[in-house]
mmCIF file with all atom_site columns, C-alpha atoms in Angstrom:
data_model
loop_
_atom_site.group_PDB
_atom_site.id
_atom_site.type_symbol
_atom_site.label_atom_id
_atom_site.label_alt_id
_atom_site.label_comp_id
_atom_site.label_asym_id
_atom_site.label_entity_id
_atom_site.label_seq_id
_atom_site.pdbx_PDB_ins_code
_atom_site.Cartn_x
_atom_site.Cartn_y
_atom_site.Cartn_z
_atom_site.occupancy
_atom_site.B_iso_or_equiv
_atom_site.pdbx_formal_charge
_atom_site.auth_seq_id
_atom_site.auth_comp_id
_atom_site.auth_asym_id
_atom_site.auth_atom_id
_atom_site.pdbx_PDB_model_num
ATOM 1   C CA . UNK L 1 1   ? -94.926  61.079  85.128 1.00 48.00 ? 1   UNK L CA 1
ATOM 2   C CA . UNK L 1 2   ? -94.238  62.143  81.372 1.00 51.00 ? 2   UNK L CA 1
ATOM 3   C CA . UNK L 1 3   ? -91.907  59.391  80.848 1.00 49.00 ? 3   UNK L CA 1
ATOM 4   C CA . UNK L 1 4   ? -94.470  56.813  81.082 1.00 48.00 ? 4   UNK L CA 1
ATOM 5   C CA . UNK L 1 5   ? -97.080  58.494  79.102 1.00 49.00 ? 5   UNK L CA 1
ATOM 6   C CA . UNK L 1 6   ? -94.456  58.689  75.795 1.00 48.00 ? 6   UNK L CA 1
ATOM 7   C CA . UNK L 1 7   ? -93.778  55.178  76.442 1.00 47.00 ? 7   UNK L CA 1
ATOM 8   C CA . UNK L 1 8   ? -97.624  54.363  76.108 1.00 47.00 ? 8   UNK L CA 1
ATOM 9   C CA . UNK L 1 9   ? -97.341  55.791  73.005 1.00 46.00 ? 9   UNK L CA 1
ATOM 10  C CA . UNK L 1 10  ? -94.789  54.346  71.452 1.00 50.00 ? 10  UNK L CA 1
ATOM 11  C CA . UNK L 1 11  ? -95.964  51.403  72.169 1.00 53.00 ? 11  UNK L CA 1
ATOM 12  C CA . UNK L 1 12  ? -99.685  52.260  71.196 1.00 71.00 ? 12  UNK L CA 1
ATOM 13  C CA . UNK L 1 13  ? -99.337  51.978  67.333 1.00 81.00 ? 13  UNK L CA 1
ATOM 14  C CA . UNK L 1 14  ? -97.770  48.897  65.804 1.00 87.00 ? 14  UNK L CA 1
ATOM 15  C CA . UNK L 1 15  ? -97.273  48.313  61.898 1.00 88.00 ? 15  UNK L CA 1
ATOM 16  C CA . UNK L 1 16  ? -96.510  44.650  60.205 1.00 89.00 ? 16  UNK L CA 1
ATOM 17  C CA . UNK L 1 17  ? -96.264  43.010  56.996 1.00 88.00 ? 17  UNK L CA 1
ATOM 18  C CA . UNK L 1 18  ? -96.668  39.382  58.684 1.00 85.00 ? 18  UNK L CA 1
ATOM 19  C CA . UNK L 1 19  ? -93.982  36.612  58.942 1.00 83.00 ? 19  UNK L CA 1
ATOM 20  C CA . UNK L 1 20  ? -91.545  37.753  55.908 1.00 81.00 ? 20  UNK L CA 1
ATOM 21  C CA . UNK L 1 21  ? -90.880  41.014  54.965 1.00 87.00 ? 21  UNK L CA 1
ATOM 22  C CA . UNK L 1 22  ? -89.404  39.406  51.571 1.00 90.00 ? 22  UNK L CA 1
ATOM 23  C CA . UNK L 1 23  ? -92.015  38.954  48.052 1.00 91.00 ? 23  UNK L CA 1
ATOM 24  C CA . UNK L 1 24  ? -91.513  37.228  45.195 1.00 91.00 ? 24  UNK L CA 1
ATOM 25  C CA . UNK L 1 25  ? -93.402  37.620  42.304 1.00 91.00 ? 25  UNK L CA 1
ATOM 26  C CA . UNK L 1 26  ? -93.360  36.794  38.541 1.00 92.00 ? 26  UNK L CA 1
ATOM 27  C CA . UNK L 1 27  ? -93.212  38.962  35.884 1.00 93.00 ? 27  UNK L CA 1
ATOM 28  C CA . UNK L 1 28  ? -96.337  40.246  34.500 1.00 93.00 ? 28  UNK L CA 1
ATOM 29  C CA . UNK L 1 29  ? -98.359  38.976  37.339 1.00 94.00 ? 29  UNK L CA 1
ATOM 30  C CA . UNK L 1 30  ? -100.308 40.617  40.132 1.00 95.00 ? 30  UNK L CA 1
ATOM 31  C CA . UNK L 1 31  ? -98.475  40.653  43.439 1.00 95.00 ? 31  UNK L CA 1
ATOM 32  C CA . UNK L 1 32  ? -100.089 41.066  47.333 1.00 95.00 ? 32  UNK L CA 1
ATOM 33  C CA . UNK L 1 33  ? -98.712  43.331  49.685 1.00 95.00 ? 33  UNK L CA 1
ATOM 34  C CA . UNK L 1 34  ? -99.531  42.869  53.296 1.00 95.00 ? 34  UNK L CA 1
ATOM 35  C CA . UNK L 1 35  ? -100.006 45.743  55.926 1.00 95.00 ? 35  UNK L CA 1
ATOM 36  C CA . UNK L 1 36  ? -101.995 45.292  58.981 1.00 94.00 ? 36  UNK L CA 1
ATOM 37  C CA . UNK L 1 37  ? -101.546 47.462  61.728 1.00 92.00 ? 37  UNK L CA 1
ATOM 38  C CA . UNK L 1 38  ? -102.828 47.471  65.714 1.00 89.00 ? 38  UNK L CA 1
ATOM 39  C CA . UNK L 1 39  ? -103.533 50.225  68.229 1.00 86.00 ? 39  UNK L CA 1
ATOM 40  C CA . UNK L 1 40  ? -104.671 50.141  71.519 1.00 81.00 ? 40  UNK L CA 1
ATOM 41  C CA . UNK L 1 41  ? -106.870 53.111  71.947 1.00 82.00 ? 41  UNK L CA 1
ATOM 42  C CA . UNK L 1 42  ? -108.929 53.142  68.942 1.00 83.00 ? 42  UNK L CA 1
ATOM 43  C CA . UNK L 1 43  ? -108.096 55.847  65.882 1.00 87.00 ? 43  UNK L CA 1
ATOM 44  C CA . UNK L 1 44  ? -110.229 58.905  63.700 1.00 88.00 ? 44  UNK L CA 1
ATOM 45  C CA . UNK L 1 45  ? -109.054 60.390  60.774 1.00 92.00 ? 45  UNK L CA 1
ATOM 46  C CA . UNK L 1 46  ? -105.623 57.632  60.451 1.00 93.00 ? 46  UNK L CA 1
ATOM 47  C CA . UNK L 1 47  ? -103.907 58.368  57.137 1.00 95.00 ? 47  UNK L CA 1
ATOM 48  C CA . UNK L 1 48  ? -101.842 55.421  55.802 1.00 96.00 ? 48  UNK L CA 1
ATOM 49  C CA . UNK L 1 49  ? -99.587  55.870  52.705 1.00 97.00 ? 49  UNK L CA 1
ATOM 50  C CA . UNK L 1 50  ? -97.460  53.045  50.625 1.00 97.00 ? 50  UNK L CA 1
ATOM 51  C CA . UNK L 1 51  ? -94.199  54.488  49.319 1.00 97.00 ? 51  UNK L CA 1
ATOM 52  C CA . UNK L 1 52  ? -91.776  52.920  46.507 1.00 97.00 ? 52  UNK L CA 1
ATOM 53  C CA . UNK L 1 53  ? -88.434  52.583  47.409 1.00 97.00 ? 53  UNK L CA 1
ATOM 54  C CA . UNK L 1 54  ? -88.805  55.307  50.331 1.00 93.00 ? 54  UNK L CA 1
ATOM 55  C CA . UNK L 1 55  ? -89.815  58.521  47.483 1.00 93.00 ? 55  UNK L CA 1
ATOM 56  C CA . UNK L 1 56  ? -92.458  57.489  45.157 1.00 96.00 ? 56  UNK L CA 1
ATOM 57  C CA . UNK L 1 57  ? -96.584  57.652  46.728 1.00 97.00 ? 57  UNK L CA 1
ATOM 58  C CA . UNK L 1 58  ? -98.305  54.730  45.118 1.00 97.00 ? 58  UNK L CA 1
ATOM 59  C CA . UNK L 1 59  ? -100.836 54.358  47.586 1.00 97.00 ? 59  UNK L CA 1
ATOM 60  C CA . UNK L 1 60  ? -102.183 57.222  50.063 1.00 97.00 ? 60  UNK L CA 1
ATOM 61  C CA . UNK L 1 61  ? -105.650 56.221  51.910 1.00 96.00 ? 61  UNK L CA 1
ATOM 62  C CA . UNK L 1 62  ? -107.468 57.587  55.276 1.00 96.00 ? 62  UNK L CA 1
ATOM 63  C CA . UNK L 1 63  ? -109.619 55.959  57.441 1.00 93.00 ? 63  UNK L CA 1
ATOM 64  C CA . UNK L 1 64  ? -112.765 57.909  59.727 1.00 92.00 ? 64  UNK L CA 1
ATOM 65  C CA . UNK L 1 65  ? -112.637 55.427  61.999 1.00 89.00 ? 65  UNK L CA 1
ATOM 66  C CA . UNK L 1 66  ? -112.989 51.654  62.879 1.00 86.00 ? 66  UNK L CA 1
ATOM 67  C CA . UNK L 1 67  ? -117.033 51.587  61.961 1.00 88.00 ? 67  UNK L CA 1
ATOM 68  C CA . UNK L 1 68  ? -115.790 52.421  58.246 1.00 89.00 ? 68  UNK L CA 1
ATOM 69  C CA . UNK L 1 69  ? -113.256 51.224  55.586 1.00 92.00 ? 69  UNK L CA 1
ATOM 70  C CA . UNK L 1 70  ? -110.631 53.662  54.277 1.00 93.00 ? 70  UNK L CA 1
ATOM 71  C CA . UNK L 1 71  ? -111.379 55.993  51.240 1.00 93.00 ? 71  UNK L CA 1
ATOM 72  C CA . UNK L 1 72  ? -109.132 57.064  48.531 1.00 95.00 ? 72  UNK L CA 1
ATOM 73  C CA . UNK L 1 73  ? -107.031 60.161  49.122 1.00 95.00 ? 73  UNK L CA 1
ATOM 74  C CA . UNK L 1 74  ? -104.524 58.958  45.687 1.00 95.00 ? 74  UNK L CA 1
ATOM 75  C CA . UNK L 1 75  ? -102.525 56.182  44.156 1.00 95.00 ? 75  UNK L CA 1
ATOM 76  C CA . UNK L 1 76  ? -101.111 55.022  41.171 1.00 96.00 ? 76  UNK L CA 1
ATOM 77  C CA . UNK L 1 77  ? -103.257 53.071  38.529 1.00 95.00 ? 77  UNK L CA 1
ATOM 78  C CA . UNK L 1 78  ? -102.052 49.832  38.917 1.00 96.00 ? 78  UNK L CA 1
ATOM 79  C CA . UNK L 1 79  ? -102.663 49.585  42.340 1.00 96.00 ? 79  UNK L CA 1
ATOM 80  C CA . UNK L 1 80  ? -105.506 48.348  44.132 1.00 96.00 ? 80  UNK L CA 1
ATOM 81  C CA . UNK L 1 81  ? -106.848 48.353  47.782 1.00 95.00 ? 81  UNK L CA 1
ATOM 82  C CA . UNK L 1 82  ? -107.179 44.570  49.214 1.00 94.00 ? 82  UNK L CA 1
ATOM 83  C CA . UNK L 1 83  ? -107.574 45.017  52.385 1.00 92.00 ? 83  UNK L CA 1
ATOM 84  C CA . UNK L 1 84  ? -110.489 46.004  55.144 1.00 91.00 ? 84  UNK L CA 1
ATOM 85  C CA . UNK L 1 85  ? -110.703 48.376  58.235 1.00 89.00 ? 85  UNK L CA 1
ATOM 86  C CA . UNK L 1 86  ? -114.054 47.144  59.929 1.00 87.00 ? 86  UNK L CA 1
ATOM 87  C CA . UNK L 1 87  ? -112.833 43.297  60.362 1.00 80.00 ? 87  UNK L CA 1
ATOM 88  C CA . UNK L 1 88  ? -111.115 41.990  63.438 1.00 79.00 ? 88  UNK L CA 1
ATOM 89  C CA . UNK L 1 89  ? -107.543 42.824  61.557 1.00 81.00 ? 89  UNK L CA 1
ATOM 90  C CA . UNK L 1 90  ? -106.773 46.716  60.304 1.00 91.00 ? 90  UNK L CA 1
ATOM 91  C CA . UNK L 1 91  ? -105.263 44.777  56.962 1.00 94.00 ? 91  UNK L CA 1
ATOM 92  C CA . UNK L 1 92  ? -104.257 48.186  54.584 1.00 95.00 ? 92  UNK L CA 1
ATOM 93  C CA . UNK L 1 93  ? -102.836 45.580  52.049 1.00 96.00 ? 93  UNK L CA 1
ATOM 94  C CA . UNK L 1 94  ? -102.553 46.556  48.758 1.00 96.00 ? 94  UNK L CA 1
ATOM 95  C CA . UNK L 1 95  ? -102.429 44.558  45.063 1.00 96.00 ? 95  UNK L CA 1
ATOM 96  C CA . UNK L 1 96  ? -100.238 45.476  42.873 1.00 96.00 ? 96  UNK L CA 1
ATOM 97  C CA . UNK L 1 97  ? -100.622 44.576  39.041 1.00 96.00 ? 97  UNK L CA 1
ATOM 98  C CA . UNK L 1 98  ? -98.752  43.564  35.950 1.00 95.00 ? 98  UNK L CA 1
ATOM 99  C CA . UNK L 1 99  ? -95.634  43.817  38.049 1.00 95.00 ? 99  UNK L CA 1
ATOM 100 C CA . UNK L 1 100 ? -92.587  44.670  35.812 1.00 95.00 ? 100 UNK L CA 1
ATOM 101 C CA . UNK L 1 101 ? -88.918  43.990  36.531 1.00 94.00 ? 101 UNK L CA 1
ATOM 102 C CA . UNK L 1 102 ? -88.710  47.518  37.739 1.00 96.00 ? 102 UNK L CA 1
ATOM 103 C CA . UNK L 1 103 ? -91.148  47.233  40.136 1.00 96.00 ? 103 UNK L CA 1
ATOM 104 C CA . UNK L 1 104 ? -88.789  45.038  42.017 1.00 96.00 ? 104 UNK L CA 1
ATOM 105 C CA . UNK L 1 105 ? -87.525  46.818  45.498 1.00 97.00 ? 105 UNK L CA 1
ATOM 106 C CA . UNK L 1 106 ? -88.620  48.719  48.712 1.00 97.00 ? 106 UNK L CA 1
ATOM 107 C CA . UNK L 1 107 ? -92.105  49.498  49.679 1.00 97.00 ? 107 UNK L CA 1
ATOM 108 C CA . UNK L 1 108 ? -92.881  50.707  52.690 1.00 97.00 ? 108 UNK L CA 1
ATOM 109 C CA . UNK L 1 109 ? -96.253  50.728  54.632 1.00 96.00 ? 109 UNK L CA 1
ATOM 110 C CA . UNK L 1 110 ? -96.862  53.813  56.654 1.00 96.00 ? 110 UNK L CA 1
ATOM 111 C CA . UNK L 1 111 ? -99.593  54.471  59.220 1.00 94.00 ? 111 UNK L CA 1
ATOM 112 C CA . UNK L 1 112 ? -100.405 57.878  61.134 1.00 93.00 ? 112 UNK L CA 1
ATOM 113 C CA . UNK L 1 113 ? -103.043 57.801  64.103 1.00 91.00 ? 113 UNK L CA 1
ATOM 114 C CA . UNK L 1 114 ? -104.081 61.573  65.097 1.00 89.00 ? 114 UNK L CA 1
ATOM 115 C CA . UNK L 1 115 ? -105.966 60.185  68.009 1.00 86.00 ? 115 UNK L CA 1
ATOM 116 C CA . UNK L 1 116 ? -102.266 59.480  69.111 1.00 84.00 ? 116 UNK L CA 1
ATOM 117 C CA . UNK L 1 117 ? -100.395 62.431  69.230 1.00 85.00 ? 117 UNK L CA 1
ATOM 118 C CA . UNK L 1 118 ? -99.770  61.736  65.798 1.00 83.00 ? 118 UNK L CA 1
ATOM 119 C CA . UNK L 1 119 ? -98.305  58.694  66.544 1.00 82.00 ? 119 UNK L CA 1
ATOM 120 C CA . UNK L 1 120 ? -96.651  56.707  63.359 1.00 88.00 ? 120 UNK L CA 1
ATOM 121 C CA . UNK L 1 121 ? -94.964  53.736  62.377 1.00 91.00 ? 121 UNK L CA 1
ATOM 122 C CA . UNK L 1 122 ? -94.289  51.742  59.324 1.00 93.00 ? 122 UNK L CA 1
ATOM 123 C CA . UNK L 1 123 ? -93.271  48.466  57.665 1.00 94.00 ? 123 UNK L CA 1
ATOM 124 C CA . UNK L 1 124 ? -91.166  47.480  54.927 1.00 96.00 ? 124 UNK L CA 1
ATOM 125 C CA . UNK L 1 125 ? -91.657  45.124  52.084 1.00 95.00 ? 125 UNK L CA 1
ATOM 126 C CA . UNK L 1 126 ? -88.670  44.333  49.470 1.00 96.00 ? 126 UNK L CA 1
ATOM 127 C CA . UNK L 1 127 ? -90.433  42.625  46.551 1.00 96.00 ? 127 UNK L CA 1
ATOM 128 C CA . UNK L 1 128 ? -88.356  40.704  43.888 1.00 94.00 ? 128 UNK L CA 1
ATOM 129 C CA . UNK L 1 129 ? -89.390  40.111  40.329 1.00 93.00 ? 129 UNK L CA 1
ATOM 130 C CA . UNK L 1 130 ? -88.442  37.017  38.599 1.00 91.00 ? 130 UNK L CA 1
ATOM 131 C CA . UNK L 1 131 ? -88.658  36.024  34.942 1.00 86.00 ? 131 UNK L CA 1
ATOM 132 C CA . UNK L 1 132 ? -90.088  32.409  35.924 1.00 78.00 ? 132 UNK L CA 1
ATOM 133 C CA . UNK L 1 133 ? -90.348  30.677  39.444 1.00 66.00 ? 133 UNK L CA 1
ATOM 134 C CA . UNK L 1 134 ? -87.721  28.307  39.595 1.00 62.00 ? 134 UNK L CA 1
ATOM 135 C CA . UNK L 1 135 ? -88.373  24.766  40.859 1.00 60.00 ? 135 UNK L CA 1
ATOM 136 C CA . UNK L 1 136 ? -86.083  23.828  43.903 1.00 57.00 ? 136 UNK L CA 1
ATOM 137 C CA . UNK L 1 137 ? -84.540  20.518  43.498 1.00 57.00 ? 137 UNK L CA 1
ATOM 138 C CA . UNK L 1 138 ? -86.227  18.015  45.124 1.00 60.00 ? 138 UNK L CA 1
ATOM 139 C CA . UNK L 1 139 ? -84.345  15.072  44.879 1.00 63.00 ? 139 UNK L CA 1
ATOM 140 C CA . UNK L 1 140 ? -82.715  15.413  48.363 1.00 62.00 ? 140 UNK L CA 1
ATOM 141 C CA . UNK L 1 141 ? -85.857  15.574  49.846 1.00 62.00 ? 141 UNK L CA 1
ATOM 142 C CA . UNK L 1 142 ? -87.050  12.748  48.377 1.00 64.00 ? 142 UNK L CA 1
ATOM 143 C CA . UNK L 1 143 ? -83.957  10.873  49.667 1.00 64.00 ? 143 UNK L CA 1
ATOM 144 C CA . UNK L 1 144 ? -84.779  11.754  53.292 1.00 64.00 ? 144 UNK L CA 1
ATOM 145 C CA . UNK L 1 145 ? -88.021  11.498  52.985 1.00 63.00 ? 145 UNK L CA 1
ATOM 146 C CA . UNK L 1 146 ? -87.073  7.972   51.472 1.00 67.00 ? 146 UNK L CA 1
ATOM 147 C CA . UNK L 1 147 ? -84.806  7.203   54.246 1.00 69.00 ? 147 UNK L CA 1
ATOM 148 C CA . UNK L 1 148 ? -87.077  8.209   57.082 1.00 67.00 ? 148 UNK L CA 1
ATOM 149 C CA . UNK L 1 149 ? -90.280  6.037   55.650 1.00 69.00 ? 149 UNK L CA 1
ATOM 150 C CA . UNK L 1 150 ? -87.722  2.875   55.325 1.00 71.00 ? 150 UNK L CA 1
ATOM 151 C CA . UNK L 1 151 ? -86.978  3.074   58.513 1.00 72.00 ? 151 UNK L CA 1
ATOM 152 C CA . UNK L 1 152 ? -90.456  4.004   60.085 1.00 74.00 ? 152 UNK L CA 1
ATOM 153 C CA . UNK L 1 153 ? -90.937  0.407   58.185 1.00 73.00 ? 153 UNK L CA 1
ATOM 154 C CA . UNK L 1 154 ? -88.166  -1.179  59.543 1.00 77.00 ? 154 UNK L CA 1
ATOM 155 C CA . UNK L 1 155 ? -89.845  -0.327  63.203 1.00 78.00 ? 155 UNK L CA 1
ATOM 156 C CA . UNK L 1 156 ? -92.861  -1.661  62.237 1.00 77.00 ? 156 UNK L CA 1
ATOM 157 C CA . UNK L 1 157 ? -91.505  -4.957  60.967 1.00 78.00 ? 157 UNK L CA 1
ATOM 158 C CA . UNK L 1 158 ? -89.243  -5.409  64.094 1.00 80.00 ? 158 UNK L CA 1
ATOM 159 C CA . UNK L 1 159 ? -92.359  -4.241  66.269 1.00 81.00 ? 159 UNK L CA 1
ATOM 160 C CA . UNK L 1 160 ? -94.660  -7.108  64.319 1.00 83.00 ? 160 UNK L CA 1
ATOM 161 C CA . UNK L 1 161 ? -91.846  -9.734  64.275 1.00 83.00 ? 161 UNK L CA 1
ATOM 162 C CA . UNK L 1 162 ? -91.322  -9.134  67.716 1.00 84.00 ? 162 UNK L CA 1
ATOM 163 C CA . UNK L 1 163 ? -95.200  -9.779  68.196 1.00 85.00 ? 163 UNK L CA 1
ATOM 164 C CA . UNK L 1 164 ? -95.138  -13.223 66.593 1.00 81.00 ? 164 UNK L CA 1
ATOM 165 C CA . UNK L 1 165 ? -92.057  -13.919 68.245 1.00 82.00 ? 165 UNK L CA 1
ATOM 166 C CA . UNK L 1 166 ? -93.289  -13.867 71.705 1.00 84.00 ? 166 UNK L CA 1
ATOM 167 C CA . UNK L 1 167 ? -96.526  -14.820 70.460 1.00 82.00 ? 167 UNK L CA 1
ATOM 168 C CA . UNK L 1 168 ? -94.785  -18.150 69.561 1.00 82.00 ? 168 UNK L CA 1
ATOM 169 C CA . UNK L 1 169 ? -92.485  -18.313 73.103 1.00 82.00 ? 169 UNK L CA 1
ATOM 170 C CA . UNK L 1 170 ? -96.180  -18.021 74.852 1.00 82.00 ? 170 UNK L CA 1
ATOM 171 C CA . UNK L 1 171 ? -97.683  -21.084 72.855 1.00 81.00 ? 171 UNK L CA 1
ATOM 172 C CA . UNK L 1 172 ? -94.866  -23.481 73.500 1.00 81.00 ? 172 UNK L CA 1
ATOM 173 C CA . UNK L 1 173 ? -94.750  -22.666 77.460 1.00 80.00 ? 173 UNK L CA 1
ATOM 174 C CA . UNK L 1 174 ? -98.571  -23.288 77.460 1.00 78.00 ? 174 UNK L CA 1
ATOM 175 C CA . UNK L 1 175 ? -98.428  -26.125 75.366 1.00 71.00 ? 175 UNK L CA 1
ATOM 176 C CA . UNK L 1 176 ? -95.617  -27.381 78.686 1.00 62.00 ? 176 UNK L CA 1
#
């Protein structure tokens, strides 16, 4: 059946960037970029590439196999390989440093596996830039977290009155 065998493949090769595919970072700082990636049969030769805003190579990497990490095929300057190939995860995750306002968009984690017909998939990260992280307002939080303690107190005290209450009924029908 040649059906199934494509759908084994598609399904062979998987590409993520974890939980969020949304970044923030600050100006001037260094910023993570997450890539792992999974495959069932195993791969040789796997080329993974990071683009900018679909176009622009900033990362470009190939791995022998899963006994080694990945060397250095090209990339730009300011960024750096994080992750590692020979752990339990594939994690291609890259560092990127002194981010810059324009630095702020689409970056997309690609991964090619030979040893699968070729097979490929990627990921996509949109990174924002701010000036300063701004501090969400915690005041309502606060407020519930305010309301929910007062009345986890309440409980008690009913709870402990309660206690002494019936402690008290008990006494006076023993003392009878």
């Amino acid at each position: 059946l040649p059906g199934l065998h494509i759908l084994a493949i598609v399904f062979a090769l998987e590409v993520s960037v974890g939980k969020t595919n949304t970044v923030m970072a600050l100006n001037n700082s260094d910023v993570l970029l997450p890539c792992t990636f999974t495959t069932c049969i195993g791969f040789q030769d796997l080329v993974f590439t990071w683009y900018f805003n679909s176009t622009e190579l900033i990362y470009h990497g190939k791995i022998k196999s899963k006994a080694s990490e990945p060397f250095l095929v090209g990339r730009n300057p300011r960024v750096e390989f994080v992750g590692s190939t020979t752990g339990k995860d594939n994690n291609i995750s890259i560092l990127l440093k002194n981010v810059e306002f324009s630095d702020a968009g689409k970056y997309t984690c690609h991964v090619k596996n030979p040893k699968e017909k070729n097979a490929q998939h990627n990921a996509t990260i949109f990174l924002t830039v701010v000036q300063k992280m701004v501090e969400t307002d915690n005041s309502l939080t606060l407020i519930i977290v305010g309301i929910v303690g007062g009345l986890i107190g309440l409980l008690i005290l009913f709870m402990l009155v309660k206690r002494v209450v019936l402690f008290i009924i008990k006494k006076t029908q023993d003392g009878k």
